[in-house]
XYZ file of C-alpha atoms in Angstrom:
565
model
C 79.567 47.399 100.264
C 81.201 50.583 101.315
C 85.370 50.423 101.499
C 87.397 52.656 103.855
C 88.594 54.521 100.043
C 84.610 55.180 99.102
C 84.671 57.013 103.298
C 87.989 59.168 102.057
C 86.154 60.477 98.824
C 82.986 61.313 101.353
C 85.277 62.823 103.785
C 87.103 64.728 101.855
C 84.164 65.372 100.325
C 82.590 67.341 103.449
C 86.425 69.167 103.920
C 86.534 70.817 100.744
C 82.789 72.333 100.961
C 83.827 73.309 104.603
C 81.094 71.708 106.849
C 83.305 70.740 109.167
C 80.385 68.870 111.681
C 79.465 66.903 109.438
C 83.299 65.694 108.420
C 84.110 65.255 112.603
C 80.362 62.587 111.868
C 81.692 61.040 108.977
C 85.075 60.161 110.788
C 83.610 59.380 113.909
C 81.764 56.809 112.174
C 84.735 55.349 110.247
C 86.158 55.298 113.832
C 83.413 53.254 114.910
C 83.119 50.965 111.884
C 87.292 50.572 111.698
C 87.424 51.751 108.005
C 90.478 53.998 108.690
C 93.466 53.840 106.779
C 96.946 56.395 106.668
C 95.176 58.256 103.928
C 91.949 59.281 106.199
C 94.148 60.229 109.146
C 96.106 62.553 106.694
C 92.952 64.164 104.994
C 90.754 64.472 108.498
C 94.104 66.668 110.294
C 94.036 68.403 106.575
C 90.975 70.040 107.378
C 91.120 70.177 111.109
C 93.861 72.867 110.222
C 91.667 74.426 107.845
C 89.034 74.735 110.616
C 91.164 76.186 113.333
C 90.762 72.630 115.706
C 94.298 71.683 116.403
C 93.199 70.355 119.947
C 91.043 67.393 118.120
C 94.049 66.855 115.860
C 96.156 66.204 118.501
C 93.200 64.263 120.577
C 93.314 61.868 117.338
C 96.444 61.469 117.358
C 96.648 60.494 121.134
C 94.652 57.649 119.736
C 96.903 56.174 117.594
C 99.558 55.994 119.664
C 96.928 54.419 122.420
C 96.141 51.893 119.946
C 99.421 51.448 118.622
C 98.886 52.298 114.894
C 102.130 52.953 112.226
C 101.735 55.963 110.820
C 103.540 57.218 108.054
C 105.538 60.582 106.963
C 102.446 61.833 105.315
C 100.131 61.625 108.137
C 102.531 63.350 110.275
C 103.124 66.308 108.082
C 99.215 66.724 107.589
C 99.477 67.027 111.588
C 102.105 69.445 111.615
C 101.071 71.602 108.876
C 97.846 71.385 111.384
C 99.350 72.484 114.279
C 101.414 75.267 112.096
C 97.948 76.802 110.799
C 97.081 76.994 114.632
C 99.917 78.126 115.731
C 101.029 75.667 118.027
C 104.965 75.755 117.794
C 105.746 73.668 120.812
C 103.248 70.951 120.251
C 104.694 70.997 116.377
C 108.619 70.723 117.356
C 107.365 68.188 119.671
C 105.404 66.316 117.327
C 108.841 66.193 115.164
C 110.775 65.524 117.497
C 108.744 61.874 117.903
C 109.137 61.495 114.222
C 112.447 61.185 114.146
C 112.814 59.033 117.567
C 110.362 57.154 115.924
C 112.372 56.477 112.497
C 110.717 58.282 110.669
C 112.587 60.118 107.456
C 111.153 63.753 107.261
C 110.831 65.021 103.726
C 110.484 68.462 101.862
C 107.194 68.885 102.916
C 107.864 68.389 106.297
C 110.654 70.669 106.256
C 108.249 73.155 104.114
C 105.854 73.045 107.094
C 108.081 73.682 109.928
C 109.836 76.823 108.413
C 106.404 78.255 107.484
C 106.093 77.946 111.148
C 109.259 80.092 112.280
C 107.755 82.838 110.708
C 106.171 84.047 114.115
C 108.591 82.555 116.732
C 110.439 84.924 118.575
C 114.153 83.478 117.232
C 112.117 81.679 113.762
C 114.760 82.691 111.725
C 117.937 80.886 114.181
C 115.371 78.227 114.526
C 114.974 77.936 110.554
C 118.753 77.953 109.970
C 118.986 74.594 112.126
C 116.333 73.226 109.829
C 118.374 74.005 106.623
C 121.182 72.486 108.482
C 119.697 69.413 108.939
C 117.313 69.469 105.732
C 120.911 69.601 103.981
C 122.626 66.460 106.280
C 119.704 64.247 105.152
C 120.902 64.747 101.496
C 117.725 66.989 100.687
C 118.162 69.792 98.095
C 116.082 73.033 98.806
C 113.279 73.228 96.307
C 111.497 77.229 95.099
C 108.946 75.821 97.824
C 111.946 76.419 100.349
C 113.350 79.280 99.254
C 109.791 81.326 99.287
C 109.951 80.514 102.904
C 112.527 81.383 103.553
C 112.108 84.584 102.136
C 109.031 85.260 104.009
C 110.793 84.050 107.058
C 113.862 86.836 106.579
C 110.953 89.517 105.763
C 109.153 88.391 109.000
C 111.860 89.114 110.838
C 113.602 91.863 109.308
C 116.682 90.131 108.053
C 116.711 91.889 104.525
C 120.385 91.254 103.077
C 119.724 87.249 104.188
C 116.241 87.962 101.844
C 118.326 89.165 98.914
C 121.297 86.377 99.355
C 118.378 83.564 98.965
C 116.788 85.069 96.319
C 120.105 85.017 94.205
C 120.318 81.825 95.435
C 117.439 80.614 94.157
C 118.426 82.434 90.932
C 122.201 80.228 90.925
C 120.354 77.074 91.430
C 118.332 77.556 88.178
C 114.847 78.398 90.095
C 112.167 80.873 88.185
C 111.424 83.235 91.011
C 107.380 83.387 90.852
C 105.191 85.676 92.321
C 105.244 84.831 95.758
C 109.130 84.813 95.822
C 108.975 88.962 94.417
C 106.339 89.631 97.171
C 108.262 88.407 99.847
C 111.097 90.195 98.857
C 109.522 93.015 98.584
C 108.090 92.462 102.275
C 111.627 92.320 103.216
C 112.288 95.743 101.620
C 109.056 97.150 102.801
C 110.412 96.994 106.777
C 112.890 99.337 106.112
C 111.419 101.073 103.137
C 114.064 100.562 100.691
C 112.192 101.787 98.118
C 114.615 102.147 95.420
C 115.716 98.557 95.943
C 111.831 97.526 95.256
C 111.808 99.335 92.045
C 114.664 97.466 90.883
C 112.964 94.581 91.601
C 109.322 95.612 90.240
C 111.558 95.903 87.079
C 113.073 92.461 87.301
C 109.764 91.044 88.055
C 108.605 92.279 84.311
C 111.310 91.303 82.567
C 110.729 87.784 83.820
C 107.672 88.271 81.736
C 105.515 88.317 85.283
C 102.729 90.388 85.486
C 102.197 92.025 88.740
C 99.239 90.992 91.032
C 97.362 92.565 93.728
C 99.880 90.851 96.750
C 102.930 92.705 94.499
C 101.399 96.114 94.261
C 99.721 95.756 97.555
C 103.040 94.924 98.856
C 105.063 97.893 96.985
C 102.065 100.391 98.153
C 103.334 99.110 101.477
C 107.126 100.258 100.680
C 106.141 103.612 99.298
C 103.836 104.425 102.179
C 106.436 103.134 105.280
C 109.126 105.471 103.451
C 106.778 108.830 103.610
C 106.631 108.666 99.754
C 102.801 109.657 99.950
C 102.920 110.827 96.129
C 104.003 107.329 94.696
C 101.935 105.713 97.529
C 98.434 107.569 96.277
C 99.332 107.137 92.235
C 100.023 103.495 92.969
C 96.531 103.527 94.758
C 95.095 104.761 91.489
C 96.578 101.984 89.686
C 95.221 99.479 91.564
C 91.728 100.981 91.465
C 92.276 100.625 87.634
C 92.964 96.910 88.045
C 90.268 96.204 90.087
C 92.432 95.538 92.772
C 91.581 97.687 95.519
C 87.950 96.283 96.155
C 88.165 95.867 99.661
C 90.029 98.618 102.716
C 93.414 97.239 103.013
C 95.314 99.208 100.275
C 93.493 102.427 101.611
C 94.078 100.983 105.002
C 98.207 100.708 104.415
C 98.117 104.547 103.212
C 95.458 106.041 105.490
C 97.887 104.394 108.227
C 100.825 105.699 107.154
C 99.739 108.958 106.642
C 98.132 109.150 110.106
C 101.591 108.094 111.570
C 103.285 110.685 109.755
C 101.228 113.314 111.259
C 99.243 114.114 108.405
C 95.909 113.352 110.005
C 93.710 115.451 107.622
C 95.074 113.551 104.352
C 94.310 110.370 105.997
C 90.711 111.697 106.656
C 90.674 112.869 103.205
C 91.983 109.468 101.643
C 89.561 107.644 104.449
C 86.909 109.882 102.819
C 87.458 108.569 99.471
C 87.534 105.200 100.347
C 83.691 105.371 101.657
C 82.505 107.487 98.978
C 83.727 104.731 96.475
C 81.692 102.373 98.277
C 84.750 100.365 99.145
C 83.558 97.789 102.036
C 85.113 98.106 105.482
C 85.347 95.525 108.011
C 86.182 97.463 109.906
C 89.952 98.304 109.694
C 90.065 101.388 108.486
C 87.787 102.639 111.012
C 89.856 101.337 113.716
C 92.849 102.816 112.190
C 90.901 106.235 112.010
C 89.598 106.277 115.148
C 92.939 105.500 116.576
C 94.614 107.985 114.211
C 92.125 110.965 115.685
C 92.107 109.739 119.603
C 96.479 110.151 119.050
C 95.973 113.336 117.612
C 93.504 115.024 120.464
C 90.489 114.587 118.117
C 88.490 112.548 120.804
C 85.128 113.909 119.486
C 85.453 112.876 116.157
C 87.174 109.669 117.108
C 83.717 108.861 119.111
C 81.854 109.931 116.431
C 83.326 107.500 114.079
C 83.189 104.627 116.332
C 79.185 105.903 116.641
C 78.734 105.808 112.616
C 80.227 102.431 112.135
C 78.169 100.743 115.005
C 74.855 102.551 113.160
C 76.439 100.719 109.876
C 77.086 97.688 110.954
C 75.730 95.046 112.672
C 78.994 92.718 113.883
C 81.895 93.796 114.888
C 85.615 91.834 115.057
C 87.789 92.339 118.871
C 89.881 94.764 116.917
C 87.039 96.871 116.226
C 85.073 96.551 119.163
C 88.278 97.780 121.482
C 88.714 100.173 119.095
C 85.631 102.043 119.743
C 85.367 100.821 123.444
C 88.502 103.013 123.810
C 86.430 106.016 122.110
C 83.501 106.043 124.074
C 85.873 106.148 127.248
C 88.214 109.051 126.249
C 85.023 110.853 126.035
C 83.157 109.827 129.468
C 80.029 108.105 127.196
C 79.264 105.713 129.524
C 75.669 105.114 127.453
C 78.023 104.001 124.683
C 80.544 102.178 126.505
C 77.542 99.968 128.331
C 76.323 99.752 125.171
C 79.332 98.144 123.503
C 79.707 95.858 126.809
C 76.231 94.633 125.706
C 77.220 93.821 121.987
C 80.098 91.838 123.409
C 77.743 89.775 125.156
C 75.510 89.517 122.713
C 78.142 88.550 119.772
C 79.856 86.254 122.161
C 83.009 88.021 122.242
C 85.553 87.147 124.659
C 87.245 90.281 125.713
C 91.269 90.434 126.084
C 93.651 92.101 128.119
C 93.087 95.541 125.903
C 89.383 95.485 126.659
C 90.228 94.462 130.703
C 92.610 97.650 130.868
C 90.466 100.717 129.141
C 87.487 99.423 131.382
C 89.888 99.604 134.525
C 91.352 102.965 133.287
C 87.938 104.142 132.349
C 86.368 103.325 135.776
C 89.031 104.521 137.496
C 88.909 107.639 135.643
C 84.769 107.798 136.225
C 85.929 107.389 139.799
C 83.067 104.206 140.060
C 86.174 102.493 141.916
C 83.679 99.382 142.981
C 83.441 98.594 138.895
C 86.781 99.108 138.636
C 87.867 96.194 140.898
C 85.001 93.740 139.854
C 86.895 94.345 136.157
C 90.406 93.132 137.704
C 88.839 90.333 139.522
C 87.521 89.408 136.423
C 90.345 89.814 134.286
C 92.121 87.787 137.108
C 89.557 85.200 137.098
C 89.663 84.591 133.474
C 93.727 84.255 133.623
C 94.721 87.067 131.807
C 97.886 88.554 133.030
C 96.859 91.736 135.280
C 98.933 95.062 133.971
C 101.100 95.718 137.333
C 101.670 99.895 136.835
C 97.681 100.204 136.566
C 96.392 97.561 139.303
C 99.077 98.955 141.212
C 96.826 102.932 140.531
C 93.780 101.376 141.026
C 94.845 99.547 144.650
C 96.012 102.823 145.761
C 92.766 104.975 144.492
C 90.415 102.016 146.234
C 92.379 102.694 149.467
C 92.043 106.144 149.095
C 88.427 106.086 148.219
C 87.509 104.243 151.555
C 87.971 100.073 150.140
C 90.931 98.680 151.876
C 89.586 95.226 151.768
C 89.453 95.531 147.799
C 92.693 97.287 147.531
C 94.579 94.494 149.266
C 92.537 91.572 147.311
C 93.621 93.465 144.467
C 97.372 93.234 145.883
C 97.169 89.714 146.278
C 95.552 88.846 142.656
C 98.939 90.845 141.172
C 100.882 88.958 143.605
C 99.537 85.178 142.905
C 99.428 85.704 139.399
C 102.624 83.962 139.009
C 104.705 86.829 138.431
C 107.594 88.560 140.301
C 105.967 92.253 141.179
C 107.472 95.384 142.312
C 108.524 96.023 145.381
C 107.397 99.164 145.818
C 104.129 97.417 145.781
C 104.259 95.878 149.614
C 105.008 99.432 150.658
C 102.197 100.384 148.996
C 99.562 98.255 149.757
C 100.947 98.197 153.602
C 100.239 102.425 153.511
C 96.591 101.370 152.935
C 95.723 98.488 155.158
C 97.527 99.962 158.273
C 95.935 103.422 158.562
C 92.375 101.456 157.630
C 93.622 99.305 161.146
C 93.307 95.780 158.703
C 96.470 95.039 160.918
C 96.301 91.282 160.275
C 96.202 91.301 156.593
C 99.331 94.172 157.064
C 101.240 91.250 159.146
C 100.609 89.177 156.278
C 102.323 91.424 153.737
C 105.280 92.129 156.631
C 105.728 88.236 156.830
C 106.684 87.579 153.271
C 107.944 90.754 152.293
C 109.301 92.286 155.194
C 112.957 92.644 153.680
C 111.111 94.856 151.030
C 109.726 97.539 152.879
C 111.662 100.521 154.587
C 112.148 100.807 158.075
C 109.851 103.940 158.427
C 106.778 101.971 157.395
C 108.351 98.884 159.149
C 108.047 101.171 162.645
C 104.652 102.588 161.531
C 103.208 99.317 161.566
C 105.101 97.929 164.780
C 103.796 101.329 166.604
C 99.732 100.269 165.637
C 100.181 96.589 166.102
C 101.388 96.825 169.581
C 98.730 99.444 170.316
C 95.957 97.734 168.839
C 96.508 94.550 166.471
C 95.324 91.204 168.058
C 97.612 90.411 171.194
C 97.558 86.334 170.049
C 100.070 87.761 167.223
C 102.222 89.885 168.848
C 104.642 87.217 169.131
C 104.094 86.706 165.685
C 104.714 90.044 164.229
C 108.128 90.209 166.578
C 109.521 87.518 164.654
C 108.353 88.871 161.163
C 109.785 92.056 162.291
C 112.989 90.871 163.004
C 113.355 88.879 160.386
C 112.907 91.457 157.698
C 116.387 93.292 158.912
C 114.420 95.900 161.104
C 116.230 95.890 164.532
C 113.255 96.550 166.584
C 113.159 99.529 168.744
C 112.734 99.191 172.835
C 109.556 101.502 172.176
C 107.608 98.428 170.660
C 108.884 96.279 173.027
C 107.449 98.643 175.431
C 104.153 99.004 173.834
C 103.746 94.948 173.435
C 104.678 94.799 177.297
C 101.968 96.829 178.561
C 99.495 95.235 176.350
C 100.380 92.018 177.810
C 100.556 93.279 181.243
C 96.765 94.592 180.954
C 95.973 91.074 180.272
C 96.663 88.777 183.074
C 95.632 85.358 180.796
C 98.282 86.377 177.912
C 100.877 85.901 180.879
C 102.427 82.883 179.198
C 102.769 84.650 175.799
C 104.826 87.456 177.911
C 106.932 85.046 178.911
C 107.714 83.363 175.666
C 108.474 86.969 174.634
C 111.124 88.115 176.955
C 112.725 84.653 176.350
C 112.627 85.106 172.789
C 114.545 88.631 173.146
C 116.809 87.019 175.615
C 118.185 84.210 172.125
C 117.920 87.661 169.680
C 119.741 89.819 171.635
C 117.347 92.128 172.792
C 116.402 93.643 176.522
C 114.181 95.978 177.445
C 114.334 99.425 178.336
C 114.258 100.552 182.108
C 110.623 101.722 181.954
C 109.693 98.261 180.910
C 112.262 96.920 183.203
C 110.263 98.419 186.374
C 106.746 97.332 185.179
C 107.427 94.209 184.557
C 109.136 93.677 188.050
C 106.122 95.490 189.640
C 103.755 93.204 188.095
C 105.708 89.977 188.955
C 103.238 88.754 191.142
C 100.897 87.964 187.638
C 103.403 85.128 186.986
C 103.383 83.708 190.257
C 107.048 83.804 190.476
C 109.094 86.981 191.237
C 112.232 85.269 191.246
C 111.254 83.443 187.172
C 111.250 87.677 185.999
C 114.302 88.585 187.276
C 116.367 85.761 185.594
C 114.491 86.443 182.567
C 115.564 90.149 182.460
C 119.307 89.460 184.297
C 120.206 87.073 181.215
C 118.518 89.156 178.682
C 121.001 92.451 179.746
C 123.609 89.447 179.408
C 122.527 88.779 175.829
C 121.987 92.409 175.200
C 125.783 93.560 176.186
C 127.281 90.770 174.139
C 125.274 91.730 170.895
C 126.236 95.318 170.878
C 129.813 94.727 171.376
C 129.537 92.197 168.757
C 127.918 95.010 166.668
C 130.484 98.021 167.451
C-alpha cells in the first residue's frame, strides 16, 4: 500500500534527524522497488550535502543519465547546492553547464547556489559577475537572496567599495537589508579594518529597528580587533558576555589573535586567561592560537606546556589542534610527546596533511634520526601529497652527508616524479652525493636527463670517475649523455675511457664504436691515446682498421675547430 510520496515523508524523515545510513537504506530500497520520483532525487542530494557525500550524489546522478530519466530544475539545483556544500566547483560548473545544453531554464535558486559557490574560488568574484550577466539576459531580477551573496562574495574577496555599491543597491531596489546583509558588510569592512565605516553602519542597522545578533557583534569585534583598537575590541567583548553571546572561544579567539599578532603576547595570555577561568569551552582554537602565538614569540616552553595541558584536558583533538601541538613538542626536542601525539593520530583516525608531513621531516632532520626522516617523505610521497622542494631538497643533502646515498637519490627522484617542474640546482645537488658515494650509474641517470642543467665542473667530475671506475658496458653511454648536455668533452676522458677499454681485450668492439662515434662528433684523440691505441692494434686484428679510424677522425677534428674559430 505504500506510494513513492509515503517513501519521501520517510526519507526525509531520516534527513532531518541526521542518520544518514539509514536514509542511503531507505533510498536504496526505493531504488530497488522503483518508487522514485523528481521529488526523492531532490530531497536524497538535499541531505547528501548536508552529510558531506558529494561523491554518492554525483554516483546517483550517473544513474539517471544511464537510465535515461528527465530531471527537472529542482533536482539539479538540490545537486549543485550539493556539490557547493562540498566544495566541488568544477564538478558544479560542469553540472550547469549540462543544464543548459540540456534545456534546462536555471532559476534564482540556481543562480543563488552557484554564487554562494564563488565565494572560495580563486577569481569567485569575475566568475560571479558572469553569473549576474547572464542571471540578468534570462530576464531574472536579483532578489535580497542575491544581493547577500553577493555581499559575502565582495567580503570574501576583499572587494569592499563593490560591497557598499550592492548594498545601496539593494537599498534603490526597495530591499530591507536584514541581518545577514549588515554582517557581510561588515565582513567587507573588517579586511581592511575600516572601523569608522562599521560604526556608521552598526548605527544604520538600529535605526532599521534591527537588533544586533551575535554574527553582527562577532563580526564588528572582528573590525575593532584587525584595526589594533584593543580598547573597543575588549568593551565589545564585555558586551557580548552580557548577552550571552560569547559562550563558546571564538570571540576570545578573534581578540586573543589579534593581540598576539600585534605583539602584545602577555595581553593575549591575560585575555586567554580569562577565557578559561570563565569556564568558556575550547575546542581547541584558542589553544592553537596560543600555542602558536608563544612558539612566534620564543616562548617554546610554555608553548609545549600548553599543548601538554590541553591533551591532559581533553580527550579528541581536531588536525588543527593536533599539528598545533605536534609543532610544540618538536621545537622543544620531546620526542616522548611527539610519539605520543603520532599515537593519538592513529588512534583517532586522523589522516595527517602536508603540515604534519613537514614538522616530522624538519623535526627528524633536526634530531639528526635521518632514516625517520626519509621513511616520512616516502610516506608523504606515497600518500600523494605534494613534497615541499626547499626541505626534501635539505634532507637529500643531510642523508648524503650522513652516509645514505641510496635514500638521498630515491628522495631526488620522489621530488622529481611528483609531477612538478623542480629546481635545477637540484641535479647538481643530488649528482655531488651519488658520485663521491661511487653510485655512478644512478649519477648517469641524472646526467642523461638533466645534463644541460648541471655545470661543467661537476659535468668533468663525473666524466673523470666514470671512466676510472663506472661500468665499461656504459661508457659509450655516458659519452653521448655527455655530449649532449653542451659539455665539449675533454681528450683527458677520452683518454681515461681508452685505457679502460684497452685493459679489456673482449670490450674491443665497444672501442671501436667509440672512436667512430668521435670521428661523426668531431672529436680525436690526443697523441698519448694516439700511440696506445696504435701499439695495441694487434687486439683488433687489423692494424690497418685503427689507422683509418684515427686518420679520418684528425680529418673531422680539423674541420670542427675551424668551423668553431
Amino acid at each position: 500500500m505504500l506510494q513513492t510520496q509515503d517513501c519521501n515523508i520517510i526519507l526525509r524523515h531520516y534527513g532531518e534527524i541526521r542518520r544518514w545510513d539509514v536514509l542511503s537504506k531507505v533510498f536504496g530500497w526505493m531504488q530497488e522497488h522503483d518508487m522514485l520520483n523528481i521529488a526523492s532525487y531532490s530531497s536524497y542530494f538535499k541531505y547528501l550535502g548536508l552529510s558531506r557525500n558529494a561523491a554518492k550524489a554525483l554516483q546517483v546522478y550517473g544513474s539517471i543519465q544511464d537510465q535515461s530519466t528527465r530531471v527537472n530544475v529542482s533536482v539539479c539545483n538540490s545537486l549543485l547546492g550539493c556539490l557547493v556544500k562540498n566544495g566541488r566547483s568544477d564538478s558544479t560548473f560542469k553540472l550547469y553547464d549540462e543544464m543548459i545544453r540540456g534545456g534546462l531554464s536555471p532559476d534564482l535558486f540556481t543562480y543563488s547556489t552557484l554564487l554562494s559557490g564563488c565565494m572560495k574560488l580563486k577569481h569567485g568574484y569575475a566568475k560571479a559577475m558572469e553569473l549576474i550577466n547572464e542571471l540578468n539576459s534570462r530576464g531574472l531580477q536579483m532578489d535580497s537572496v542575491i544581493y547577500g551573496t553577493l555581499l559575502a562574495i565582495c567580503a570574501s574577496h576583499n572587494y569592499c567599495e563593490e560591497a557598499e555599491a550592492y548594498f545601496k543597491k539593494l537599498k534603490d531596489k526597495g530591499h530591507n537589508p536584514n541581518l545577514f546583509h549588515y554582517s557581510s558588510l561588515l565582513n567587507a569592512y573588517s579586511v581592511n579594518s575600516y572601523y569608522e565605516k562599521a560604526e556608521l553602519l552598526m548605527k544604520d542597522l538600529r535605526s532599521s529597528g534591527l537588533t544586533p545578533n551575535k554574527v553582527i557583534l562577532t563580526t564588528l569585534l572582528k573590525v575593532y580587533s584587525k584595526g589594533g583598537l584593543f580598547e573597543k575590541a575588549k568593551e565589545l567583548l564585555t558586551e557580548l558576555e552580557a548577552s550571552g553571546f560569547a559562550q563558546d572561544e571564538m570571540a576570545y579567539c578573534i581578540l586573543i589573535d589579534a593581540l598576539a599578532k600585534g605583539g602584545k603576547i602577555w595581553e593575549a595570555t591575560m585575555v586567554f586567561n580569562e577565557m578559561k577561568e570563565k569556564g568558556v569551552k575550547s575546542d581547541g582554537y584558542a589553544f592553537s592560537i596560543m600555542i602558536s602565538a608563544l612558539h612566534r614569540s620564543g616562548y617554546r616552553e610554555e608553548a609545549k606546556n600548553l599543548a601538554k595541558e590541553f591533551e591532559d584536558q581533553n580527550a579528541t583533538y581536531d588536525l588543527v589542534m593536533l599539528n598545533t601541538s605536534l609543532r610544540a613538542y618538536c621545537n622543544t626536542y620531546d620526542t616522548e610527546s611527539v610519539m605520543r601525539m603520532l599515537k593519538k593520530m592513529d588512534e583517532l583516525n586522523i589522516s595527517p596533511d602536508d603540515i604534519t608531513f613537514n614538522t616530522l621531516i624538519r623535526y627528524f632532520c633536526k634530531a639528526k634520526v635521518y632514516h625517520l626522516a626519509y621513511k616520512t617523505i616516502v610516506d608523504m610521497h606515497t600518500k600523494g601529497h605534494q613534497l615541499n622542494e626547499e626541505l626534501c631538497s635539505e634532507v637529500m643533502v643531510q642523508l648524503g652527508e650522513a652516509g645514505f646515498p641510496s635514500e638521498a637519490f630515491s628522495v631526488y627522484n620522489m621530488m622529481r616524479y611528483s609531477k612538478r617542474t623542480v629546481c635545477k640546482s637540484l641535479h647538481e645537488k643530488v649528482l655531488g652525493i651519488l658520485v663521491p658515494a661511487g653510485l655512478l650509474k644512478d649519477a648517469y641517470i641524472v646526467i642523461k636527463d638533466n645534463g644541460e642543467s648541471i655545470s661543467p665542473r661537476s659535468l668533468e667530475k663525473f666524466a673523470t670517475q666514470f671512466m676510472i671506475s663506472g661500468n665499461i658496458n656504459l661508457i659509450n653511454d655516458v659519452m653521448k649523455a655527455l655530449n649532449h648536455s653542451g659539455w665539449r668533452i675533454s681528450q683527458e676522458t677520452f683518454g681515461r675511457a681508452i685505457q679502460r677499454y684497452i685493459q679489456k681485450p673482449d670490450k674491443k668492439q665497444l672501442l671501436l664504436c667509440l672512436l667512430d662515434w668521435m670521428t661523426g662528433q668531431g672529436y680525436s684523440v690526443d697523441s698519448s691515446s694516439r700511440n696506445l691505441v696504435l701499439k695495441n692494434a694487434q687486439l683488433f686484428g687489423q692494424k690497418q682498421l685503427i689507422a683509418e679510424i684515427l686518420s679520418k677522425q684528425q680529418a673531422a677534428s680539423r674541420i670542427t675547430n675551424k668551423l668553431i674559430d
